[in-house]
């Protein structure tokens, strides 16, 4: 018989061919738009930007085609562009100069460091018209490239690092950050940061926790962009998660929410959509994901090789994040995607 019926038990899917023709609603563009289950808009995007020293500086990142490091004045220009495109938030990452890096990452506490100067410059130029998400971790500031303080054996110390992260968070909040985003994966840091923000009068500063951050092979170009790639001694497997683990991700998320996170992040993105879905269904909280540098670079490599068309690849991957349950996506394609979505 040339008939097809749904094999499950869902009552809404009991129709049979030809009375039920699922292709009917796909026949025209207006109908496809009307029945579309997942929507993607510029407001779903967060644009990561890399900051460097100097004036009127653009430094292309070789391993991230189309992405550059920008001096503070040029980051302000990018921020204005984001506002015009309808992108609600920027994620800022500094490329700290080698002479300001140290074993203890103390530059993270400097109120005049690159990150804080960028926050103030954007805030002075644009006020509250755009959100500023700031990375909290020590790898942009350490001479060894690890996210925290290390002992003589190179092991990253948890509690001592948390003390530094608290100071770093307060420093960024005082400069005008809207969202503190700890990416370090130390135990207990969300509760410590939340208490410090409350005590310091920063009650409306949000925390977006990198709750499920995996020890991934997709981070290489990012480390080039912030200048930590060539410095990294060892790996980050003692604090970032094992890619094989899913239940552990739920425990990490549960702990961070209990400690005061307003939203959580899964990182990387596309290889971990199952984690995004499980987190969303389990906790019903805002879940974000980071389409990381390696994911971006693979799309650009496919385009360069003639294996795909950039616009279609960008929008399809971003839509996949939303379909999986994301409230928003950090992506280096944010400006390009916003232009496409704005028509």
Coordinates of C-alpha atoms in Angstrom, one line a residue:
X1 CA 0.0 0.0 0.0
X2 CA 1.2 3.5 -0.9
X3 CA 0.1 4.9 2.5
X4 CA 2.2 6.4 5.3
X5 CA 1.1 6.7 8.9
X6 CA 2.8 8.0 11.9
X7 CA 4.0 5.0 13.9
X8 CA 3.9 6.8 17.3
X9 CA 1.0 7.3 19.7
X10 CA 0.6 11.1 19.5
X11 CA -3.1 11.8 19.0
X12 CA -2.4 14.8 16.8
X13 CA -0.5 12.6 14.3
X14 CA -3.1 9.9 13.7
X15 CA -4.0 11.0 10.2
X16 CA -3.1 8.9 7.1
X17 CA -2.3 9.7 3.5
X18 CA -3.9 11.2 1.4
X19 CA -6.2 12.9 4.0
X20 CA -3.0 14.1 5.7
X21 CA -0.4 15.6 3.4
X22 CA 2.3 17.2 5.4
X23 CA 3.8 18.8 2.2
X24 CA 0.7 21.0 1.9
X25 CA 2.0 23.6 4.3
X26 CA 5.4 23.5 2.6
X27 CA 4.1 24.4 -0.8
X28 CA 4.5 28.2 -0.6
X29 CA 6.9 30.6 1.1
X30 CA 4.1 32.4 3.0
X31 CA 2.8 29.1 4.3
X32 CA 6.3 27.9 5.4
X33 CA 6.8 31.2 7.2
X34 CA 3.4 30.9 8.9
X35 CA 4.0 27.4 10.2
X36 CA 7.7 27.9 11.2
X37 CA 8.1 26.6 14.8
X38 CA 11.4 28.3 15.6
X39 CA 12.2 32.0 15.0
X40 CA 15.6 33.6 14.8
X41 CA 16.2 37.4 15.2
X42 CA 19.1 39.7 15.9
X43 CA 17.9 39.9 19.5
X44 CA 18.9 36.3 19.9
X45 CA 22.6 37.1 19.2
X46 CA 25.5 38.1 21.4
X47 CA 28.6 39.4 19.5
X48 CA 32.0 38.5 21.0
X49 CA 34.7 41.1 20.4
X50 CA 38.4 41.0 21.1
X51 CA 40.2 44.1 22.5
X52 CA 43.8 45.1 22.0
X53 CA 46.0 48.1 22.9
X54 CA 46.4 51.1 20.8
X55 CA 44.3 53.6 18.8
X56 CA 42.6 53.0 15.5
X57 CA 43.9 49.4 15.5
X58 CA 42.5 46.4 13.7
X59 CA 44.5 43.2 13.9
X60 CA 43.0 40.3 11.9
X61 CA 43.1 37.0 13.7
X62 CA 44.7 34.6 11.1
X63 CA 43.0 31.5 12.4
X64 CA 39.6 33.3 12.5
X65 CA 39.0 34.7 9.0
X66 CA 36.9 37.8 9.2
X67 CA 37.5 38.3 12.9
X68 CA 39.8 41.0 14.3
X69 CA 41.2 42.4 17.5
X70 CA 40.1 46.0 17.9
X71 CA 41.5 48.9 19.9
X72 CA 39.2 50.4 22.5
X73 CA 38.1 53.2 20.2
X74 CA 37.3 50.7 17.4
X75 CA 35.4 48.5 19.8
X76 CA 33.1 51.5 20.4
X77 CA 32.5 51.7 16.7
X78 CA 31.6 48.0 16.7
X79 CA 29.2 48.6 19.6
X80 CA 27.4 51.3 17.7
X81 CA 27.1 49.0 14.8
X82 CA 25.6 46.3 17.0
X83 CA 23.0 48.7 18.3
X84 CA 22.1 49.7 14.7
X85 CA 21.7 46.0 13.8
X86 CA 19.5 45.2 16.8
X87 CA 22.1 43.0 18.6
X88 CA 21.4 43.5 22.3
X89 CA 24.7 42.5 23.9
X90 CA 28.4 42.3 23.3
X91 CA 30.8 39.8 24.9
X92 CA 34.3 41.3 25.6
X93 CA 37.6 39.5 25.7
X94 CA 41.0 41.3 26.1
X95 CA 44.3 40.5 24.5
X96 CA 46.5 41.4 27.4
X97 CA 50.0 42.4 26.4
X98 CA 52.8 40.0 27.5
X99 CA 54.4 42.5 29.8
X100 CA 51.2 42.7 31.8
X101 CA 50.8 39.0 32.2
X102 CA 52.1 37.3 35.3
X103 CA 51.9 34.0 37.2
X104 CA 49.1 35.3 39.4
X105 CA 47.2 37.2 36.7
X106 CA 47.0 40.3 38.9
X107 CA 46.3 42.5 35.9
X108 CA 42.7 41.2 36.1
X109 CA 42.3 43.3 39.2
X110 CA 43.6 46.5 37.6
X111 CA 40.7 49.0 37.3
X112 CA 42.5 50.5 34.3
X113 CA 43.1 47.2 32.5
X114 CA 42.1 46.8 28.9
X115 CA 38.7 45.2 29.7
X116 CA 37.7 48.0 32.1
X117 CA 38.7 50.7 29.7
X118 CA 36.6 49.1 27.0
X119 CA 33.6 48.8 29.3
X120 CA 33.8 52.5 30.3
X121 CA 34.3 53.7 26.7
X122 CA 31.3 51.8 25.4
X123 CA 29.2 52.9 28.4
X124 CA 30.2 56.5 27.9
X125 CA 29.4 56.4 24.2
X126 CA 26.1 54.4 24.3
X127 CA 24.8 54.4 27.9
X128 CA 22.4 51.5 28.5
X129 CA 21.5 51.0 24.9
X130 CA 23.6 47.8 24.7
X131 CA 24.4 45.1 27.2
X132 CA 28.0 44.3 28.1
X133 CA 28.9 40.7 29.1
X134 CA 32.4 40.3 30.5
X135 CA 34.5 37.2 30.7
X136 CA 35.7 36.2 34.2
X137 CA 38.7 33.9 34.1
X138 CA 42.5 34.4 34.5
X139 CA 43.7 33.0 31.2
X140 CA 43.9 36.4 29.5
X141 CA 46.1 37.6 32.3
X142 CA 48.4 34.7 33.3
X143 CA 51.8 34.0 31.9
X144 CA 51.0 30.2 31.8
X145 CA 47.7 30.4 30.0
X146 CA 45.7 28.6 32.6
X147 CA 42.3 29.9 33.9
X148 CA 43.5 30.1 37.5
X149 CA 46.4 30.1 39.9
X150 CA 48.7 27.1 39.8
X151 CA 50.8 25.2 42.3
X152 CA 54.4 24.0 41.7
X153 CA 53.1 21.0 39.8
X154 CA 51.0 23.1 37.5
X155 CA 47.7 22.1 39.1
X156 CA 45.1 24.8 39.0
X157 CA 44.1 25.8 42.6
X158 CA 40.4 26.1 43.1
X159 CA 39.8 28.2 46.2
X160 CA 42.7 30.5 45.7
X161 CA 41.5 31.1 42.2
X162 CA 38.0 31.8 43.3
X163 CA 39.3 34.7 45.5
X164 CA 40.9 36.2 42.4
X165 CA 37.7 35.7 40.3
X166 CA 35.7 37.6 43.0
X167 CA 38.0 40.5 42.8
X168 CA 38.0 40.4 39.0
X169 CA 34.1 40.4 39.0
X170 CA 33.9 43.3 41.3
X171 CA 36.4 45.2 39.1
X172 CA 34.4 44.7 36.0
X173 CA 31.1 45.5 37.7
X174 CA 32.5 48.7 39.0
X175 CA 33.5 49.6 35.5
X176 CA 30.0 49.1 34.2
X177 CA 29.6 45.5 33.2
X178 CA 26.0 44.2 33.0
X179 CA 26.6 40.5 32.9
X180 CA 29.5 38.7 34.7
X181 CA 30.3 35.5 32.8
X182 CA 32.7 33.2 34.7
X183 CA 34.2 30.8 32.2
X184 CA 36.8 29.3 34.5
X185 CA 34.9 26.2 35.8
X186 CA 36.1 26.5 39.4
X187 CA 33.9 24.9 42.0
X188 CA 31.9 27.4 44.2
X189 CA 32.8 30.5 42.2
X190 CA 29.2 31.5 41.4
X191 CA 28.1 31.6 45.0
X192 CA 31.2 33.6 46.0
X193 CA 30.8 36.1 43.1
X194 CA 27.1 36.5 43.8
X195 CA 27.7 37.2 47.5
X196 CA 30.3 39.8 46.6
X197 CA 28.1 41.5 44.0
X198 CA 25.3 41.7 46.6
X199 CA 27.6 43.1 49.3
X200 CA 29.2 45.5 46.9
X201 CA 25.9 47.1 45.8
X202 CA 25.8 45.5 42.3
X203 CA 22.5 43.8 42.8
X204 CA 21.3 44.1 39.2
X205 CA 24.5 42.8 37.7
X206 CA 23.7 39.4 36.2
X207 CA 25.7 36.2 36.2
X208 CA 25.7 34.1 33.1
X209 CA 27.6 31.0 34.2
X210 CA 29.7 28.9 31.8
X211 CA 28.1 26.0 33.7
X212 CA 28.8 23.2 31.3
X213 CA 32.1 24.1 29.6
X214 CA 33.8 21.1 28.1
X215 CA 37.5 20.5 27.6
X216 CA 37.1 20.8 23.8
X217 CA 39.3 20.7 20.8
X218 CA 37.3 23.6 19.3
X219 CA 38.9 26.4 21.3
X220 CA 42.2 26.8 19.4
X221 CA 41.5 30.0 17.4
X222 CA 40.1 31.8 20.5
X223 CA 43.3 31.2 22.4
X224 CA 45.2 32.7 19.4
X225 CA 42.9 35.8 19.6
X226 CA 43.4 36.4 23.3
X227 CA 47.1 35.6 23.1
X228 CA 47.1 32.6 25.5
X229 CA 47.5 29.8 23.0
X230 CA 51.3 29.8 22.8
X231 CA 51.6 30.3 26.5
X232 CA 49.4 27.4 27.7
X233 CA 51.3 24.8 29.7
X234 CA 49.5 21.5 29.8
X235 CA 45.8 21.3 29.3
X236 CA 42.6 22.2 31.1
X237 CA 41.1 18.8 31.7
X238 CA 41.3 19.0 35.5
X239 CA 38.6 21.7 35.6
X240 CA 36.8 21.8 32.2
X241 CA 34.4 18.9 31.6
X242 CA 35.0 15.6 29.9
X243 CA 33.2 15.6 26.5
X244 CA 31.9 12.1 27.3
X245 CA 29.7 13.3 30.2
X246 CA 26.1 14.5 30.2
X247 CA 24.8 13.8 33.7
X248 CA 27.7 15.8 35.1
X249 CA 26.6 18.8 33.1
X250 CA 23.2 18.7 34.9
X251 CA 25.0 18.6 38.2
X252 CA 27.1 21.6 37.2
X253 CA 24.1 23.6 36.1
X254 CA 22.1 22.7 39.2
X255 CA 24.9 23.9 41.5
X256 CA 25.4 27.2 39.6
X257 CA 21.7 28.0 39.7
X258 CA 21.5 27.2 43.4
X259 CA 24.5 29.6 43.9
X260 CA 22.8 32.5 42.1
X261 CA 23.4 32.3 38.4
X262 CA 20.7 34.1 36.4
X263 CA 21.4 32.1 33.2
X264 CA 23.7 29.3 32.2
X265 CA 25.8 28.5 29.2
X266 CA 26.8 25.3 27.3
X267 CA 30.1 25.5 25.5
X268 CA 30.9 24.6 22.8
X269 CA 27.7 24.8 20.9
X270 CA 26.8 22.5 17.9
X271 CA 28.6 19.3 19.2
X272 CA 26.6 19.7 22.5
X273 CA 23.1 20.4 21.4
X274 CA 22.0 17.3 23.4
X275 CA 23.3 19.0 26.5
X276 CA 21.4 22.2 25.6
X277 CA 18.2 20.3 25.3
X278 CA 18.6 18.4 28.5
X279 CA 19.5 21.5 30.5
X280 CA 16.5 23.4 29.1
X281 CA 14.0 20.5 29.7
X282 CA 15.4 19.8 33.2
X283 CA 15.7 23.3 34.6
X284 CA 13.5 25.5 32.4
X285 CA 15.9 28.5 32.8
X286 CA 17.5 30.7 30.2
X287 CA 20.2 28.6 28.4
X288 CA 22.8 30.2 26.1
X289 CA 25.5 28.6 24.0
X290 CA 28.7 29.7 22.5
X291 CA 29.3 28.9 18.9
X292 CA 33.0 28.8 19.6
X293 CA 36.0 29.8 17.4
X294 CA 36.6 26.3 16.0
X295 CA 32.9 26.0 14.9
X296 CA 33.1 29.4 13.3
X297 CA 36.4 28.5 11.6
X298 CA 35.0 25.3 10.1
X299 CA 32.1 27.2 8.5
X300 CA 34.6 29.7 7.0
X301 CA 36.8 26.8 5.8
X302 CA 33.8 25.1 4.2
X303 CA 32.9 28.4 2.4
X304 CA 36.5 28.9 1.2
X305 CA 36.6 25.3 -0.1
X306 CA 33.4 25.8 -2.0
X307 CA 31.7 23.2 0.1
X308 CA 28.9 25.4 1.3
X309 CA 27.3 28.9 1.0
X310 CA 28.0 31.2 4.0
X311 CA 24.6 32.8 4.5
X312 CA 22.8 29.4 4.5
X313 CA 25.3 27.7 6.8
X314 CA 25.3 30.6 9.3
X315 CA 21.5 30.8 9.6
X316 CA 21.0 27.1 9.7
X317 CA 23.5 26.5 12.5
X318 CA 22.1 29.5 14.5
X319 CA 18.6 28.2 14.0
X320 CA 19.7 24.8 15.3
X321 CA 20.7 26.4 18.6
X322 CA 17.3 28.1 19.0
X323 CA 15.5 24.9 18.1
X324 CA 17.4 23.0 20.7
X325 CA 16.3 25.4 23.4
X326 CA 18.7 28.3 23.5
X327 CA 17.6 31.7 24.6
X328 CA 20.5 33.2 22.7
X329 CA 23.9 32.4 21.0
X330 CA 27.3 33.9 21.3
X331 CA 28.6 33.9 17.7
X332 CA 31.3 35.6 15.7
X333 CA 28.8 35.6 12.9
X334 CA 26.5 37.9 14.9
X335 CA 26.8 41.0 12.7
X336 CA 26.6 39.1 9.5
X337 CA 23.6 37.1 10.7
X338 CA 21.9 40.3 11.9
X339 CA 22.3 41.9 8.5
X340 CA 20.7 38.8 6.8
X341 CA 17.9 38.7 9.3
X342 CA 17.2 42.4 8.9
X343 CA 16.8 41.9 5.2

